Amino acid sequence: MSKKIGIIVGSLRKASFTKNIAEAMLSLLPEGYEGKLIPIGHLPLFNQDFDDEGTTPESYAAFRKEIEGYDAFIFATPEYNRSFPAVIKNALDVASRPYGQNKWNGKPAAIVSVSPGAIGGFGANHHLRQVLTFLNIQPVQQPEAYVGNVMALLDEQGKVKSDDTRAFLKTVTDALVRKMG
Amino acid sequence: MSKKIGIIVGSLRKASFTKNIAEAMLSLLPEGYEGKLIPIGHLPLFNQDFDDEGTTPESYAAFRKEIEGYDAFIFATPEYNRSFPAVIKNALDVASRPYGQNKWNGKPAAIVSVSPGAIGGFGANHHLRQVLTFLNIQPVQQPEAYVGNVMALLDEQGKVKSDDTRAFLKTVTDALVRKMG
């Protein structure tokens, strides 16, 4: 049976560069590993009252169950204002609760930050890593993946142009696969 | 005319401890300064397509206009998984856009993190500060405000119990007022 890798993309834009990079990584997974983009944009902003008062949205219950079903994750994040977007933080928080039922616990993950600029989303990448620490997600440490100047790396269809870029992204997916054991 | 201070609370719980602390700070503002809690929980998760495609939600337009009307802000944040909640990041991102129309630009702000635990939301406080840097919000640097063990500080109605706590919170609001000039 294939191992399942859930892919979380932090930009909701239809033509998101970050999604383009995530899809490239998905296509680089070896046989026996199945990647799937996990929708997160529909989850209402977290409110602990939902769980405390028994008004948990259907979408929360379904998302928490879905997260449980994955063996590992790839987090692909743009940088908004030197951190990662609310939509990723919300997804992380939702599946970390109710208290004591952290669905992310112990699972491996690769982190890639993506930016049109030169810094490659470093701020987003490391803010995300701090949260993953608390959630006990086991991150790929090396290679780090700061994908800068992303518009130069993609063609008009959003496909990765060069073999060099694909080779680099494969070092990241390969490291995740090794971490999954 | 009063100067207006907008108060952003990062927890949507009705009985939020963070909101309790924010309300205490509001009550400590001197004459001539008017504090108001700004609703942020209704804003849809940011998607750049909204602005690019002319489908900007009404709530975004109203929120951006509201932010423009404040002279300063107080950010009161709980800590979720060692960072600040999605609901604050979303509000910051929404009013930072469209590109080149950052509504937060140059305005002073106080930051207070609130936690039932001993660390006082340090992780949330400093992740928030990194984002405020990029938005060119002018933060109160000292005193820093890490409100830990918050449940011991509030009575059953959510009011601050001791004069010492009030006096500390007043050092923060006073510093904000000085920064407003």
CSV table of C-alpha atoms in Angstrom, one decimal:
chain,number,residue,atom,x,y,z
A,1,MET,CA,0.0,0.0,0.0
A,2,SER,CA,1.3,3.5,-0.9
A,3,LYS,CA,2.3,5.8,1.9
A,4,LYS,CA,0.3,9.0,1.9
A,5,ILE,CA,1.9,12.5,1.9
A,6,GLY,CA,-0.5,15.4,2.5
A,7,ILE,CA,0.5,18.7,0.9
A,8,ILE,CA,-0.5,22.0,2.5
A,9,VAL,CA,-0.3,25.1,0.4
A,10,GLY,CA,-0.4,28.5,2.0
A,11,SER,CA,-1.7,30.6,-0.9
A,12,LEU,CA,-5.3,30.4,-2.0
A,13,ARG,CA,-4.6,32.1,-5.4
A,14,LYS,CA,-5.7,30.0,-8.3
A,15,ALA,CA,-2.4,30.6,-10.1
A,16,SER,CA,-0.3,30.4,-6.9
A,17,PHE,CA,3.4,30.1,-7.5
A,18,THR,CA,3.6,28.2,-4.2
A,19,LYS,CA,1.1,25.7,-5.5
A,20,ASN,CA,3.1,25.3,-8.7
A,21,ILE,CA,6.2,24.4,-6.6
A,22,ALA,CA,4.2,22.1,-4.4
A,23,GLU,CA,2.8,20.3,-7.5
A,24,ALA,CA,6.3,19.9,-8.9
A,25,MET,CA,7.3,18.3,-5.6
A,26,LEU,CA,4.3,16.0,-5.7
A,27,SER,CA,5.4,14.8,-9.2
A,28,LEU,CA,8.9,14.0,-7.9
A,29,LEU,CA,7.7,11.5,-5.2
A,30,PRO,CA,9.0,8.0,-5.8
A,31,GLU,CA,6.9,4.9,-6.4
A,32,GLY,CA,5.0,3.8,-3.3
A,33,TYR,CA,4.4,7.4,-2.1
A,34,GLU,CA,1.2,9.2,-3.0
A,35,GLY,CA,0.9,12.9,-2.7
A,36,LYS,CA,-2.3,14.9,-2.4
A,37,LEU,CA,-3.1,18.6,-1.9
A,38,ILE,CA,-5.2,19.1,1.2
A,39,PRO,CA,-7.8,21.9,1.0
A,40,ILE,CA,-7.6,24.3,3.9
A,41,GLY,CA,-9.2,27.5,2.7
A,42,HIS,CA,-12.7,26.5,3.7
A,43,LEU,CA,-11.9,26.1,7.4
A,44,PRO,CA,-13.6,28.8,9.6
A,45,LEU,CA,-11.2,30.8,11.8
A,46,PHE,CA,-10.5,28.8,14.9
A,47,ASN,CA,-12.7,29.5,17.9
A,48,GLN,CA,-12.3,27.2,21.0
A,49,ASP,CA,-16.0,27.8,21.8
A,50,PHE,CA,-16.9,25.6,18.9
A,51,ASP,CA,-15.4,22.5,20.6
A,52,ASP,CA,-16.3,23.6,24.2
A,53,GLU,CA,-19.9,24.2,23.3
A,54,GLY,CA,-20.4,21.2,21.0
A,55,THR,CA,-20.8,23.4,17.9
A,56,THR,CA,-17.7,22.1,16.1
A,57,PRO,CA,-18.1,22.8,12.3
A,58,GLU,CA,-18.4,19.7,10.1
A,59,SER,CA,-15.4,21.0,8.2
A,60,TYR,CA,-13.2,20.8,11.4
A,61,ALA,CA,-14.3,17.2,12.1
A,62,ALA,CA,-13.6,16.1,8.5
A,63,PHE,CA,-10.2,17.9,8.4
A,64,ARG,CA,-9.0,16.4,11.7
A,65,LYS,CA,-9.9,13.0,10.4
A,66,GLU,CA,-8.2,13.6,7.1
A,67,ILE,CA,-5.0,14.7,8.8
A,68,GLU,CA,-4.9,11.5,10.8
A,69,GLY,CA,-4.8,9.5,7.6
A,70,TYR,CA,-1.5,10.9,6.3
A,71,ASP,CA,1.9,9.5,7.0
A,72,ALA,CA,3.8,12.7,6.4
A,73,PHE,CA,3.3,16.3,5.1
A,74,ILE,CA,4.8,18.9,2.8
A,75,PHE,CA,4.2,22.5,3.8
A,76,ALA,CA,4.6,24.9,0.9
A,77,THR,CA,4.3,28.5,2.1
A,78,PRO,CA,4.5,31.9,0.6
A,79,GLU,CA,5.6,34.8,2.8
A,80,TYR,CA,3.1,37.4,3.7
A,81,ASN,CA,4.5,40.3,5.7
A,82,ARG,CA,7.6,38.3,6.9
A,83,SER,CA,5.6,35.3,8.2
A,84,PHE,CA,3.4,32.5,6.8
A,85,PRO,CA,-0.2,33.1,5.9
A,86,ALA,CA,-3.2,32.8,8.3
A,87,VAL,CA,-4.6,30.0,6.3
A,88,ILE,CA,-1.8,27.6,7.3
A,89,LYS,CA,-1.8,28.8,10.9
A,90,ASN,CA,-5.5,28.2,11.1
A,91,ALA,CA,-5.2,24.7,9.7
A,92,LEU,CA,-2.4,23.8,12.1
A,93,ASP,CA,-4.4,25.1,15.1
A,94,VAL,CA,-7.6,23.4,14.0
A,95,ALA,CA,-6.0,19.9,13.8
A,96,SER,CA,-4.0,20.5,17.0
A,97,ARG,CA,-7.3,20.6,19.0
A,98,PRO,CA,-9.3,19.7,21.0
A,99,TYR,CA,-6.7,19.8,23.8
A,100,GLY,CA,-4.7,16.5,23.9
A,101,GLN,CA,-5.8,15.4,20.4
A,102,ASN,CA,-3.0,16.8,18.3
A,103,LYS,CA,-3.4,15.1,14.9
A,104,TRP,CA,0.0,16.2,13.7
A,105,ASN,CA,1.9,14.5,16.5
A,106,GLY,CA,5.1,12.8,15.5
A,107,LYS,CA,4.6,12.9,11.7
A,108,PRO,CA,7.5,13.9,9.4
A,109,ALA,CA,7.2,17.0,7.2
A,110,ALA,CA,9.2,18.9,4.6
A,111,ILE,CA,9.0,22.7,4.6
A,112,VAL,CA,9.5,24.8,1.5
A,113,SER,CA,9.0,28.6,1.4
A,114,VAL,CA,8.4,30.3,-2.0
A,115,SER,CA,8.8,33.9,-2.9
A,116,PRO,CA,9.1,36.2,-5.9
A,117,GLY,CA,11.8,38.0,-3.9
A,118,ALA,CA,15.4,37.3,-3.1
A,119,ILE,CA,15.1,36.1,0.5
A,120,GLY,CA,13.0,33.1,-0.4
A,121,GLY,CA,10.5,33.3,2.3
A,122,PHE,CA,13.0,32.8,5.1
A,123,GLY,CA,10.7,34.6,7.6
A,124,ALA,CA,7.7,32.4,6.8
A,125,ASN,CA,9.8,29.3,6.8
A,126,HIS,CA,11.2,29.8,10.3
A,127,HIS,CA,8.0,31.1,11.9
A,128,LEU,CA,6.4,27.9,10.6
A,129,ARG,CA,9.2,25.8,12.0
A,130,GLN,CA,8.6,27.3,15.5
A,131,VAL,CA,5.0,26.2,15.4
A,132,LEU,CA,5.9,22.7,14.1
A,133,THR,CA,8.2,22.3,17.1
A,134,PHE,CA,5.3,22.6,19.5
A,135,LEU,CA,3.1,20.3,17.4
A,136,ASN,CA,5.9,17.7,17.5
A,137,ILE,CA,6.0,17.5,13.7
A,138,GLN,CA,9.4,16.0,12.7
A,139,PRO,CA,10.8,18.4,10.1
A,140,VAL,CA,13.3,17.7,7.4
A,141,GLN,CA,16.2,19.9,8.6
A,142,GLN,CA,18.5,19.5,5.6
A,143,PRO,CA,18.2,20.5,2.9
A,144,GLU,CA,16.5,23.7,3.8
A,145,ALA,CA,14.3,25.0,1.0
A,146,TYR,CA,14.0,28.7,0.4
A,147,VAL,CA,12.8,29.1,-3.2
A,148,GLY,CA,13.4,32.7,-4.2
A,149,ASN,CA,12.8,34.5,-7.5
A,150,VAL,CA,10.1,32.0,-8.2
A,151,MET,CA,8.7,33.8,-11.2
A,152,ALA,CA,12.0,33.1,-13.1
A,153,LEU,CA,11.7,29.4,-12.3
A,154,LEU,CA,8.3,28.8,-13.8
A,155,ASP,CA,7.0,28.9,-17.3
A,156,GLU,CA,3.6,30.4,-18.3
A,157,GLN,CA,1.8,27.2,-17.4
A,158,GLY,CA,3.3,27.3,-13.9
A,159,LYS,CA,5.6,24.3,-14.7
A,160,VAL,CA,9.2,24.3,-13.3
A,161,LYS,CA,11.4,25.2,-16.2
A,162,SER,CA,14.8,23.7,-15.4
A,163,ASP,CA,16.2,20.3,-14.5
A,164,ASP,CA,18.4,22.0,-11.9
A,165,THR,CA,15.3,23.3,-10.0
A,166,ARG,CA,13.7,19.8,-10.2
A,167,ALA,CA,16.8,18.2,-9.0
A,168,PHE,CA,17.0,20.6,-6.0
A,169,LEU,CA,13.3,20.0,-5.1
A,170,LYS,CA,13.9,16.2,-5.4
A,171,THR,CA,16.7,16.5,-2.7
A,172,VAL,CA,13.9,17.8,-0.4
A,173,THR,CA,11.3,15.1,-1.3
A,174,ASP,CA,14.0,12.4,-1.0
A,175,ALA,CA,14.9,13.7,2.4
A,176,LEU,CA,11.3,13.5,3.5
A,177,VAL,CA,11.0,10.0,2.1
A,178,ARG,CA,14.1,8.9,4.1
A,179,LYS,CA,12.7,10.5,7.2
A,180,MET,CA,9.5,8.4,6.7
A,181,GLY,CA,11.6,5.3,7.0
B,1,MET,CA,-11.2,65.5,19.6
B,2,SER,CA,-10.3,62.2,21.2
B,3,LYS,CA,-7.5,60.1,19.7
B,4,LYS,CA,-8.7,56.7,18.6
B,5,ILE,CA,-7.0,53.5,19.7
B,6,GLY,CA,-8.1,50.3,18.0
B,7,ILE,CA,-7.9,47.1,20.0
B,8,ILE,CA,-7.2,43.8,18.2
B,9,VAL,CA,-7.9,40.7,20.2
B,10,GLY,CA,-6.6,37.4,19.0
B,11,SER,CA,-9.0,35.0,20.7
B,12,LEU,CA,-12.6,34.6,19.4
B,13,ARG,CA,-13.8,32.9,22.6
B,14,LYS,CA,-16.7,34.8,24.2
B,15,ALA,CA,-15.0,34.5,27.7
B,16,SER,CA,-11.5,35.1,26.4
B,17,PHE,CA,-8.9,35.9,29.0
B,18,THR,CA,-7.0,37.9,26.4
B,19,LYS,CA,-10.1,40.0,25.8
B,20,ASN,CA,-10.5,40.5,29.5
B,21,ILE,CA,-6.9,41.9,29.7
B,22,ALA,CA,-7.6,44.1,26.6
B,23,GLU,CA,-10.7,45.5,28.2
B,24,ALA,CA,-8.8,46.3,31.4
B,25,MET,CA,-6.2,48.2,29.3
B,26,LEU,CA,-9.0,50.0,27.5
B,27,SER,CA,-10.3,51.2,30.8
B,28,LEU,CA,-6.9,52.5,31.8
B,29,LEU,CA,-6.6,54.9,28.8
B,30,PRO,CA,-6.3,58.6,29.9
B,31,GLU,CA,-8.8,61.3,29.0
B,32,GLY,CA,-8.7,62.3,25.4
B,33,TYR,CA,-8.0,58.7,24.2
B,34,GLU,CA,-10.8,56.5,23.1
B,35,GLY,CA,-10.3,52.7,22.9
B,36,LYS,CA,-12.5,50.4,20.8
B,37,LEU,CA,-12.4,46.7,20.1
B,38,ILE,CA,-12.1,46.0,16.4
B,39,PRO,CA,-14.0,42.9,15.2
B,40,ILE,CA,-11.7,40.6,13.0
B,41,GLY,CA,-13.3,37.2,13.3
B,42,HIS,CA,-15.7,37.7,10.3
B,43,LEU,CA,-12.9,38.4,7.7
B,44,PRO,CA,-12.6,35.7,5.1
B,45,LEU,CA,-9.2,34.1,4.9
B,46,PHE,CA,-7.0,36.3,2.6
B,47,ASN,CA,-6.9,35.4,-1.1
B,48,GLN,CA,-5.1,37.8,-3.4
B,49,ASP,CA,-7.5,36.8,-6.2
B,50,PHE,CA,-10.2,38.8,-4.5
B,51,ASP,CA,-8.4,42.1,-5.1
B,52,ASP,CA,-6.9,41.1,-8.5
B,53,GLU,CA,-10.3,39.9,-9.9
B,54,GLY,CA,-12.4,42.7,-8.4
B,55,THR,CA,-14.3,40.4,-6.0
B,56,THR,CA,-13.0,42.0,-2.8
B,57,PRO,CA,-15.4,41.1,0.0
B,58,GLU,CA,-17.4,44.0,1.5
B,59,SER,CA,-15.9,43.1,4.9
B,60,TYR,CA,-12.4,43.7,3.5
B,61,ALA,CA,-13.3,47.1,2.2
B,62,ALA,CA,-15.0,48.1,5.5
B,63,PHE,CA,-12.1,46.8,7.6
B,64,ARG,CA,-9.4,48.6,5.6
B,65,LYS,CA,-11.3,51.8,5.9
B,66,GLU,CA,-11.8,51.3,9.6
B,67,ILE,CA,-8.1,50.7,10.2
B,68,GLU,CA,-7.3,53.9,8.4
B,69,GLY,CA,-9.4,55.8,11.0
B,70,TYR,CA,-7.3,54.8,14.1
B,71,ASP,CA,-4.3,56.7,15.5
B,72,ALA,CA,-2.8,53.7,17.2
B,73,PHE,CA,-3.5,50.1,18.2
B,74,ILE,CA,-3.2,47.6,21.0
B,75,PHE,CA,-2.6,44.0,19.9
B,76,ALA,CA,-3.7,41.5,22.6
B,77,THR,CA,-2.8,38.0,21.7
B,78,PRO,CA,-3.0,34.6,23.1
B,79,GLU,CA,-0.5,32.0,22.2
B,80,TYR,CA,-1.6,29.1,20.0
B,81,ASN,CA,1.1,26.5,19.4
B,82,ARG,CA,4.0,29.0,20.1
B,83,SER,CA,2.8,31.7,17.8
B,84,PHE,CA,-0.1,34.1,17.5
B,85,PRO,CA,-3.5,33.0,16.1
B,86,ALA,CA,-4.5,33.0,12.5
B,87,VAL,CA,-7.3,35.5,13.1
B,88,ILE,CA,-4.7,38.3,13.9
B,89,LYS,CA,-2.4,37.3,11.0
B,90,ASN,CA,-5.4,37.4,8.6
B,91,ALA,CA,-6.4,40.9,9.8
B,92,LEU,CA,-2.9,42.2,9.4
B,93,ASP,CA,-2.6,40.7,5.9
B,94,VAL,CA,-6.0,42.0,4.8
B,95,ALA,CA,-5.3,45.6,5.8
B,96,SER,CA,-1.7,45.4,4.3
B,97,ARG,CA,-3.2,45.0,0.8
B,98,PRO,CA,-3.7,45.7,-2.0
B,99,TYR,CA,0.0,46.1,-2.7
B,100,GLY,CA,1.2,49.6,-1.8
B,101,GLN,CA,-1.8,50.4,0.3
B,102,ASN,CA,-0.7,49.3,3.8
B,103,LYS,CA,-3.2,50.8,6.2
B,104,TRP,CA,-1.0,50.1,9.3
B,105,ASN,CA,1.9,52.1,8.0
B,106,GLY,CA,3.6,54.2,10.6
B,107,LYS,CA,1.1,53.9,13.4
B,108,PRO,CA,2.1,53.2,17.0
B,109,ALA,CA,1.0,50.0,18.7
B,110,ALA,CA,1.3,48.2,22.1
B,111,ILE,CA,1.7,44.4,22.1
B,112,VAL,CA,0.5,42.3,25.0
B,113,SER,CA,0.6,38.5,25.0
B,114,VAL,CA,-1.6,36.6,27.4
B,115,SER,CA,-1.4,33.0,28.6
B,116,PRO,CA,-2.6,30.6,31.3
B,117,GLY,CA,1.0,29.3,31.4
B,118,ALA,CA,4.2,30.5,32.8
B,119,ILE,CA,5.9,31.8,29.6
B,120,GLY,CA,3.3,34.5,29.0
B,121,GLY,CA,2.9,34.0,25.3
B,122,PHE,CA,6.5,35.0,24.5
B,123,GLY,CA,6.4,33.0,21.2
B,124,ALA,CA,3.2,34.7,20.1
B,125,ASN,CA,4.5,38.2,21.1
B,126,HIS,CA,7.7,38.0,19.1
B,127,HIS,CA,6.3,36.4,16.0
B,128,LEU,CA,3.8,39.2,16.0
B,129,ARG,CA,6.6,41.8,16.4
B,130,GLN,CA,8.4,40.4,13.3
B,131,VAL,CA,5.3,41.0,11.2
B,132,LEU,CA,4.7,44.5,12.6
B,133,THR,CA,8.3,45.3,11.5
B,134,PHE,CA,7.5,44.7,7.9
B,135,LEU,CA,4.2,46.6,8.2
B,136,ASN,CA,6.1,49.6,9.7
B,137,ILE,CA,3.9,49.6,12.8
B,138,GLN,CA,5.8,51.5,15.5
B,139,PRO,CA,5.8,49.2,18.6
B,140,VAL,CA,6.1,50.1,22.2
B,141,GLN,CA,9.4,48.4,23.0
B,142,GLN,CA,9.4,48.9,26.8
B,143,PRO,CA,7.7,47.8,28.8
B,144,GLU,CA,7.3,44.4,27.2
B,145,ALA,CA,4.1,42.8,28.3
B,146,TYR,CA,4.0,39.0,28.8
B,147,VAL,CA,1.0,38.3,30.9
B,148,GLY,CA,1.4,34.7,32.3
B,149,ASN,CA,-0.8,32.7,34.7
B,150,VAL,CA,-3.7,34.9,33.6
B,151,MET,CA,-6.3,32.7,35.3
B,152,ALA,CA,-4.9,33.8,38.7
B,153,LEU,CA,-5.2,37.4,37.7
B,154,LEU,CA,-8.9,37.5,36.8
B,155,ASP,CA,-12.0,37.1,38.9
B,156,GLU,CA,-15.0,35.1,37.9
B,157,GLN,CA,-16.4,38.0,35.9
B,158,GLY,CA,-13.1,38.4,34.0
B,159,LYS,CA,-12.1,41.5,35.8
B,160,VAL,CA,-8.5,42.1,36.8
B,161,LYS,CA,-8.3,41.4,40.5
B,162,SER,CA,-5.3,43.4,41.8
B,163,ASP,CA,-4.1,47.0,41.7
B,164,ASP,CA,-0.6,45.7,41.0
B,165,THR,CA,-1.8,44.1,37.7
B,166,ARG,CA,-3.7,47.3,36.8
B,167,ALA,CA,-0.6,49.4,37.6
B,168,PHE,CA,1.5,47.2,35.3
B,169,LEU,CA,-1.0,47.3,32.4
B,170,LYS,CA,-1.1,51.1,32.8
B,171,THR,CA,2.7,51.3,32.3
B,172,VAL,CA,2.0,49.7,28.9
B,173,THR,CA,-1.0,52.0,27.9
B,174,ASP,CA,1.0,55.0,29.2
B,175,ALA,CA,4.0,54.1,27.0
B,176,LEU,CA,1.6,53.8,24.0
B,177,VAL,CA,0.1,57.2,24.7
B,178,ARG,CA,3.6,58.8,25.0
B,179,LYS,CA,4.5,57.2,21.7
B,180,MET,CA,1.4,58.7,20.1
B,181,GLY,CA,2.8,62.1,21.0
